[in-house]
Short mmCIF file of C-alpha atoms and ligand atoms in Angstrom, two decimals:
data_model
loop_
_atom_site.label_atom_id
_atom_site.label_comp_id
_atom_site.label_asym_id
_atom_site.label_seq_id
_atom_site.Cartn_x
_atom_site.Cartn_y
_atom_site.Cartn_z
CA MET X 1347 78.85 -10.53 -8.64
CA GLN X 1348 82.64 -10.73 -8.27
CA ALA X 1349 84.24 -7.90 -6.35
CA VAL X 1350 87.71 -7.15 -5.00
CA GLN X 1351 87.85 -6.14 -1.36
CA LEU X 1352 90.63 -4.49 0.51
CA ILE X 1353 90.46 -6.41 3.83
CA ALA X 1354 93.24 -4.83 5.90
CA HIS X 1355 95.79 -2.01 6.04
CA GLY X 1356 99.27 -2.37 7.41
CA LYS X 1357 101.07 -4.05 4.52
CA PRO X 1358 100.45 -3.90 0.72
CA GLY X 1359 98.30 -6.30 -1.28
CA GLN X 1360 95.70 -7.40 1.26
CA PHE X 1361 92.96 -7.89 -1.36
CA GLN X 1362 90.50 -10.64 -1.79
CA LEU X 1363 88.25 -11.56 -4.74
CA HIS X 1364 84.76 -12.47 -3.44
CA ASP X 1365 81.38 -13.41 -4.74
CA LEU X 1366 79.03 -10.82 -3.27
CA PRO X 1367 75.30 -10.29 -3.69
CA ASP X 1368 74.35 -8.05 -6.60
CA PRO X 1369 73.85 -4.48 -5.45
CA LYS X 1370 70.31 -2.97 -5.52
CA PRO X 1371 69.69 0.65 -6.44
CA ALA X 1372 68.08 2.91 -3.87
CA VAL X 1373 65.99 5.97 -4.80
CA GLY X 1374 67.90 8.09 -7.33
CA GLU X 1375 70.63 5.41 -7.83
CA VAL X 1376 71.59 3.21 -10.64
CA VAL X 1377 73.46 -0.12 -10.78
CA ALA X 1378 76.04 -0.15 -13.52
CA GLN X 1379 77.86 -3.18 -15.03
CA VAL X 1380 81.46 -2.13 -14.70
CA PHE X 1381 83.52 -2.96 -17.86
CA ALA X 1382 86.72 -1.09 -17.02
CA CYS X 1383 88.17 0.80 -14.05
CA GLY X 1384 91.37 2.88 -13.96
CA LEU X 1385 93.93 2.55 -11.18
CA ASN X 1386 95.10 5.79 -9.49
CA HIS X 1387 97.48 6.90 -6.83
CA LEU X 1388 94.41 7.48 -4.70
CA ASP X 1389 93.98 3.64 -4.73
CA LEU X 1390 97.50 3.32 -3.25
CA TRP X 1391 96.64 5.77 -0.44
CA LEU X 1392 93.44 3.72 0.22
CA GLU X 1393 95.61 0.50 0.27
CA GLU X 1394 98.10 2.11 2.70
CA GLY X 1395 95.50 3.74 4.91
CA GLY X 1396 97.32 6.91 4.01
CA LEU X 1397 94.27 9.20 3.63
CA PRO X 1398 93.30 11.70 6.29
CA LEU X 1399 89.81 10.02 6.58
CA PRO X 1400 88.49 6.94 8.32
CA ILE X 1401 88.04 4.05 5.88
CA PRO X 1402 85.84 1.23 7.12
CA LEU X 1403 86.96 -2.15 5.78
CA PRO X 1404 86.31 -4.21 3.81
CA ARG X 1405 86.17 -1.70 0.89
CA THR X 1406 86.02 -2.24 -2.85
CA PRO X 1407 88.47 0.22 -4.46
CA GLY X 1408 88.21 1.76 -7.91
CA CYS X 1409 87.29 5.40 -8.67
CA GLU X 1410 87.65 5.61 -12.47
CA ILE X 1411 84.66 3.63 -13.57
CA ALA X 1412 83.27 2.99 -17.08
CA GLY X 1413 80.26 0.71 -17.66
CA ALA X 1414 76.67 0.32 -18.73
CA ILE X 1415 73.47 0.69 -16.73
CA LEU X 1416 71.92 -2.56 -15.53
CA ALA X 1417 69.13 -1.29 -13.28
CA THR X 1418 67.63 2.02 -12.26
CA GLY X 1419 66.17 2.91 -8.84
CA GLU X 1420 62.92 4.72 -8.16
CA GLY X 1421 62.82 8.24 -9.45
CA VAL X 1422 65.58 7.77 -12.07
CA ARG X 1423 64.17 9.21 -15.34
CA ASP X 1424 67.18 10.35 -17.36
CA TRP X 1425 68.87 6.94 -17.67
CA LYS X 1426 67.85 3.56 -18.83
CA ARG X 1427 69.24 0.02 -18.92
CA GLY X 1428 72.02 -0.27 -21.48
CA ASP X 1429 73.17 3.40 -21.41
CA ARG X 1430 76.90 3.63 -21.56
CA VAL X 1431 78.33 5.80 -18.81
CA ALA X 1432 81.35 7.16 -17.05
CA VAL X 1433 81.14 7.87 -13.24
CA GLN X 1434 82.28 11.15 -11.79
CA SER X 1435 84.42 9.92 -8.98
CA ASN X 1436 83.90 12.89 -6.65
CA ILE X 1437 80.27 12.16 -5.96
CA PHE X 1438 78.71 15.48 -5.11
CA CYS X 1439 75.43 16.31 -3.37
CA GLY X 1440 73.94 18.56 -6.04
CA GLN X 1441 72.38 20.73 -3.34
CA CYS X 1442 74.95 22.72 -1.41
CA GLU X 1443 75.99 26.28 -2.10
CA TYR X 1444 78.98 25.14 -4.25
CA CYS X 1445 77.06 22.45 -6.26
CA SER X 1446 74.36 25.06 -7.10
CA HIS X 1447 77.13 27.03 -8.94
CA GLY X 1448 78.42 23.96 -10.80
CA GLU X 1449 81.48 23.86 -8.44
CA GLU X 1450 81.17 20.16 -7.54
CA SER X 1451 84.82 19.95 -6.76
CA LEU X 1452 84.06 22.08 -3.64
CA CYS X 1453 80.92 20.18 -2.60
CA LEU X 1454 80.37 20.24 1.16
CA ASN X 1455 79.03 16.71 1.21
CA SER X 1456 81.19 14.96 -1.43
CA GLN X 1457 82.03 11.34 -1.28
CA MET X 1458 84.91 9.62 -3.19
CA VAL X 1459 83.73 6.44 -4.86
CA GLY X 1460 86.14 3.63 -4.19
CA VAL X 1461 87.21 5.20 -0.93
CA GLU X 1462 84.18 6.32 1.03
CA ARG X 1463 81.80 3.96 -0.70
CA ASP X 1464 82.43 0.79 -2.78
CA GLY X 1465 83.99 1.42 -6.15
CA GLY X 1466 84.57 -0.16 -9.54
CA PHE X 1467 86.94 -3.16 -8.86
CA ALA X 1468 83.79 -5.24 -9.20
CA GLU X 1469 81.43 -6.51 -11.84
CA GLN X 1470 78.77 -4.08 -10.60
CA VAL X 1471 78.71 -0.80 -8.80
CA VAL X 1472 75.83 1.33 -7.40
CA VAL X 1473 76.02 5.13 -7.74
CA PRO X 1474 73.69 8.17 -7.67
CA GLU X 1475 72.40 9.00 -11.10
CA ARG X 1476 73.80 12.57 -10.73
CA ALA X 1477 77.30 11.12 -10.82
CA LEU X 1478 76.84 9.74 -14.36
CA ALA X 1479 78.11 11.17 -17.72
CA GLU X 1480 77.06 9.67 -20.95
CA LEU X 1481 79.93 8.04 -22.93
CA PRO X 1482 80.16 9.35 -26.46
CA HIS X 1483 79.44 6.41 -28.92
CA ASN X 1484 83.06 6.30 -30.10
CA VAL X 1485 84.63 6.35 -26.66
CA ASP X 1486 85.25 2.74 -25.48
CA PHE X 1487 85.21 1.64 -21.86
CA VAL X 1488 89.01 1.33 -21.52
CA THR X 1489 89.55 4.85 -22.94
CA SER X 1490 86.93 6.19 -20.52
CA ALA X 1491 88.55 4.33 -17.58
CA ALA X 1492 91.93 5.82 -18.50
CA LEU X 1493 90.69 9.43 -18.77
CA THR X 1494 87.63 9.94 -16.57
CA LEU X 1495 89.50 10.67 -13.38
CA ALA X 1496 93.07 11.57 -14.39
CA GLY X 1497 92.05 13.30 -17.63
CA SER X 1498 89.38 15.38 -16.11
CA THR X 1499 91.64 16.27 -13.19
CA ALA X 1500 94.08 17.69 -15.75
CA MET X 1501 91.25 19.36 -17.66
CA HIS X 1502 90.05 21.01 -14.33
CA MET X 1503 93.58 22.26 -13.64
CA LEU X 1504 94.28 23.66 -17.07
CA THR X 1505 90.86 25.07 -18.09
CA SER X 1506 88.91 25.75 -14.85
CA ARG X 1507 91.48 26.57 -12.24
CA ALA X 1508 94.26 28.13 -14.36
CA THR X 1509 94.31 29.90 -17.67
CA VAL X 1510 96.48 28.94 -20.58
CA ARG X 1511 96.97 31.32 -23.48
CA ALA X 1512 98.37 30.40 -26.90
CA GLY X 1513 102.11 30.69 -26.81
CA ASP X 1514 102.41 30.28 -23.05
CA TRP X 1515 105.14 28.01 -21.67
CA VAL X 1516 103.59 25.15 -19.63
CA LEU X 1517 105.69 22.83 -17.47
CA VAL X 1518 104.07 19.47 -16.85
CA ILE X 1519 105.60 17.53 -13.91
CA GLY X 1520 105.57 13.71 -14.14
CA ALA X 1521 104.86 13.31 -17.87
CA SER X 1522 104.21 9.59 -17.63
CA SER X 1523 101.44 9.73 -14.94
CA GLY X 1524 97.79 9.75 -15.73
CA VAL X 1525 97.43 13.46 -15.01
CA GLY X 1526 100.76 14.31 -16.65
CA SER X 1527 100.07 12.40 -19.95
CA ALA X 1528 96.69 14.16 -20.19
CA ALA X 1529 97.99 17.55 -19.18
CA ILE X 1530 100.68 17.60 -21.97
CA GLN X 1531 97.96 16.90 -24.58
CA ILE X 1532 95.50 19.45 -23.14
CA ALA X 1533 98.15 22.21 -22.91
CA ARG X 1534 99.12 21.59 -26.47
CA GLN X 1535 95.53 21.80 -27.60
CA LEU X 1536 95.28 25.09 -25.83
CA GLY X 1537 98.17 26.39 -27.91
CA ALA X 1538 100.85 26.19 -25.21
CA ARG X 1539 104.49 25.18 -25.63
CA VAL X 1540 105.14 22.28 -23.30
CA ILE X 1541 108.15 21.23 -21.22
CA ALA X 1542 107.72 18.01 -19.32
CA THR X 1543 109.69 16.29 -16.58
CA ALA X 1544 110.46 12.58 -16.74
CA SER X 1545 112.90 10.34 -14.90
CA SER X 1546 113.62 7.61 -17.45
CA ARG X 1547 114.31 7.25 -21.17
CA GLU X 1548 110.92 5.53 -21.73
CA LYS X 1549 109.04 8.32 -19.92
CA GLN X 1550 110.86 10.97 -21.85
CA ASP X 1551 110.05 9.31 -25.17
CA LEU X 1552 106.40 9.24 -24.08
CA ALA X 1553 106.32 12.96 -23.26
CA LEU X 1554 107.81 13.82 -26.63
CA LYS X 1555 105.32 11.55 -28.38
CA LEU X 1556 102.40 13.26 -26.57
CA GLY X 1557 103.51 16.69 -27.79
CA ALA X 1558 106.13 18.09 -25.31
CA GLU X 1559 108.88 20.13 -27.04
CA HIS X 1560 111.44 19.54 -24.35
CA VAL X 1561 111.86 17.07 -21.54
CA VAL X 1562 114.04 17.57 -18.45
CA ASN X 1563 115.14 14.79 -16.13
CA THR X 1564 114.26 15.40 -12.48
CA ASN X 1565 117.07 13.05 -11.38
CA ASN X 1566 119.39 15.90 -12.42
CA GLU X 1567 119.30 18.30 -9.43
CA SER X 1568 119.69 21.41 -11.63
CA TRP X 1569 116.55 20.63 -13.67
CA PRO X 1570 114.84 24.02 -12.78
CA ALA X 1571 117.85 25.83 -14.36
CA GLU X 1572 117.49 23.69 -17.40
CA VAL X 1573 113.83 24.77 -17.70
CA ARG X 1574 114.89 28.47 -17.46
CA LYS X 1575 117.55 27.89 -20.13
CA ILE X 1576 114.95 26.27 -22.49
CA THR X 1577 112.74 29.37 -22.11
CA SER X 1578 115.67 31.80 -22.62
CA LYS X 1579 115.52 32.73 -18.89
CA HIS X 1580 111.88 33.84 -19.19
CA GLY X 1581 110.55 30.95 -17.17
CA VAL X 1582 107.23 29.11 -17.65
CA ASN X 1583 103.82 30.73 -17.26
CA LEU X 1584 102.25 27.70 -15.68
CA VAL X 1585 103.42 24.55 -13.81
CA VAL X 1586 101.06 21.55 -13.64
CA GLU X 1587 102.10 19.91 -10.40
CA HIS X 1588 100.86 16.79 -8.59
CA ILE X 1589 103.90 15.45 -6.74
CA GLY X 1590 104.41 17.92 -3.92
CA GLY X 1591 107.32 17.90 -1.52
CA LYS X 1592 110.67 19.15 -2.91
CA VAL X 1593 109.28 19.11 -6.46
CA LEU X 1594 106.64 21.76 -5.61
CA GLU X 1595 109.38 23.94 -4.03
CA GLN X 1596 111.51 23.62 -7.20
CA ALA X 1597 108.53 24.40 -9.41
CA PHE X 1598 108.60 27.98 -8.23
CA ASN X 1599 112.23 28.30 -9.44
CA CYS X 1600 110.93 27.52 -13.03
CA LEU X 1601 108.20 30.31 -12.98
CA ALA X 1602 108.13 33.41 -15.10
CA ARG X 1603 107.03 36.71 -13.48
CA GLY X 1604 103.25 36.53 -12.93
CA GLY X 1605 103.36 32.76 -13.35
CA ALA X 1606 101.34 30.17 -11.44
CA VAL X 1607 101.73 26.68 -10.06
CA VAL X 1608 98.52 24.69 -10.13
CA ALA X 1609 98.68 21.70 -7.78
CA CYS X 1610 96.36 18.71 -7.48
CA GLY X 1611 98.35 16.14 -5.45
CA ALA X 1612 101.19 15.47 -3.04
CA THR X 1613 102.47 11.93 -3.53
CA ALA X 1614 105.96 12.97 -2.48
CA GLY X 1615 105.05 15.06 0.52
CA ARG X 1616 102.27 17.31 1.81
CA GLU X 1617 104.44 19.82 3.67
CA VAL X 1618 106.65 22.26 1.68
CA MET X 1619 108.83 25.30 2.33
CA LEU X 1620 108.08 28.39 0.26
CA ASN X 1621 110.37 31.39 -0.02
CA LEU X 1622 107.91 34.29 0.17
CA TRP X 1623 110.29 36.94 -1.21
CA PRO X 1624 110.36 35.81 -4.88
CA PHE X 1625 106.72 34.69 -4.43
CA PHE X 1626 105.35 38.18 -3.95
CA VAL X 1627 108.00 40.19 -5.79
CA LYS X 1628 107.35 38.14 -8.94
CA GLU X 1629 103.65 38.02 -8.25
CA HIS X 1630 103.50 34.22 -8.37
CA ARG X 1631 100.40 32.25 -7.55
CA LEU X 1632 99.81 28.84 -6.09
CA ILE X 1633 96.46 27.44 -7.16
CA GLY X 1634 94.91 24.41 -5.45
CA SER X 1635 92.88 22.05 -7.64
CA TYR X 1636 90.71 19.17 -6.40
CA GLY X 1637 88.95 16.68 -8.60
CA ARG X 1638 86.69 18.08 -11.25
CA ASN X 1639 83.36 19.58 -12.09
CA ARG X 1640 80.76 18.20 -14.51
CA VAL X 1641 81.94 20.63 -17.12
CA ASP X 1642 85.47 19.24 -16.90
CA LEU X 1643 84.37 15.63 -17.19
CA LYS X 1644 82.12 16.35 -20.10
CA ARG X 1645 84.86 18.29 -21.91
CA THR X 1646 87.30 15.41 -21.30
CA LEU X 1647 84.89 12.92 -22.89
CA GLU X 1648 84.16 15.29 -25.81
CA TRP X 1649 87.83 15.78 -26.47
CA ALA X 1650 88.39 12.01 -26.32
CA ALA X 1651 85.56 11.51 -28.85
CA ALA X 1652 87.13 14.18 -31.10
CA GLY X 1653 90.56 12.55 -30.87
CA LYS X 1654 92.06 15.59 -29.20
CA LEU X 1655 92.87 13.62 -25.92
CA LEU X 1656 94.20 10.07 -26.29
CA PRO X 1657 94.38 7.58 -23.39
CA VAL X 1658 97.85 6.18 -22.63
CA VAL X 1659 97.14 2.65 -21.38
CA HIS X 1660 100.20 0.79 -20.11
CA ARG X 1661 98.53 -2.42 -19.20
CA ILE X 1662 95.13 -3.99 -18.62
CA PHE X 1663 94.68 -6.47 -15.68
CA PRO X 1664 91.82 -8.80 -14.75
CA LEU X 1665 90.28 -8.37 -11.30
CA ALA X 1666 92.04 -11.41 -10.02
CA GLU X 1667 95.38 -9.74 -10.51
CA THR X 1668 94.55 -6.68 -8.42
CA PRO X 1669 97.58 -7.06 -6.08
CA ARG X 1670 99.95 -7.22 -9.09
CA ALA X 1671 98.32 -4.04 -10.52
CA PHE X 1672 98.78 -2.18 -7.21
CA ALA X 1673 102.40 -3.42 -7.04
CA ALA X 1674 103.09 -2.24 -10.63
CA LEU X 1675 101.71 1.30 -9.86
CA ARG X 1676 103.76 1.43 -6.68
CA GLU X 1677 107.00 0.61 -8.60
CA ARG X 1678 106.59 3.86 -10.61
CA THR X 1679 107.58 2.39 -13.90
CA VAL X 1680 104.09 2.71 -15.42
CA LEU X 1681 103.80 4.66 -18.65
CA GLY X 1682 100.29 6.32 -18.50
CA LYS X 1683 97.48 4.23 -16.97
CA LEU X 1684 96.81 0.84 -15.54
CA VAL X 1685 93.24 -0.37 -16.18
CA MET X 1686 91.28 -3.20 -14.60
CA ARG X 1687 89.03 -5.21 -17.00
CA THR X 1688 86.17 -5.95 -14.66
CA SER X 1689 83.48 -7.72 -16.87
CA SER X 1690 83.81 -8.99 -20.41
CA ALA X 1691 81.94 -6.72 -22.90
ZN1 LIG Y 1318 77.38 19.69 -2.91
#
């Protein structure tokens, strides 16, 4: 099979496309033919060596995998060749105290596919059967590859970690990202009024098209004041945040009394300053959110099948253009998702 491998850290773009032996499934595993795989900021961190974990190289990236089962290992009973599947990227053990409560995002033995084991920038991938979710018949591989990770991350934030009530104001940071573009749609489906942040005209237009009522430009330093003005000084009930750094600090200036910031990432900085006086006086909350649970992934795919959650696909690349795809994501001009087409359907 053809597979992309990251061969070195240190400078961007050190990928090679190789012919590798087809993988074999061990007990409880399946081999899937990968048809599409989304690109995520996590992949950039893998490329940069910017994750706080050791990454043995070479490594095949790709954590947002959609495909069909080619072969099943011993003991696999619930899946058969040809089944169309999405892969839950945070591969969980299914046995620890958290997994036993359905809290796979907190699994004590979790493994990120495409980071800690080879991922979906390849024609085939091997994963444990417990990581599979069935694709609804009307959800195609590209849609799945654009929503499985980013969409279910947003679903986890808005429906499992935080609560959104009809009529709430929700501020979505980074409208044009995978998480942001899904979060706008999910918040709207939950009955919220959405304000989004975006830094260019194209990104602002996308946010409005996805259902945001207002868009503020984060290049304008006073954007939190603008958010307060839009909400008649009330502030927003929830901020969906995945940038970190200064943006997370400013997000608290947008909050209503009793409001919460739910945060799932830190692309702009992992260390922040927080003024604790307004934090406790206004009974604010900061909620961490990591990955997703089965329930979030299944809901994401159900909503995609029902047309309630649409993928925003900026561009599809062949495997041979992996370095170009990474460069495009790094430039931050992408609207929605980049997806790799890994095998022809
Ligand atoms: Zn576990």
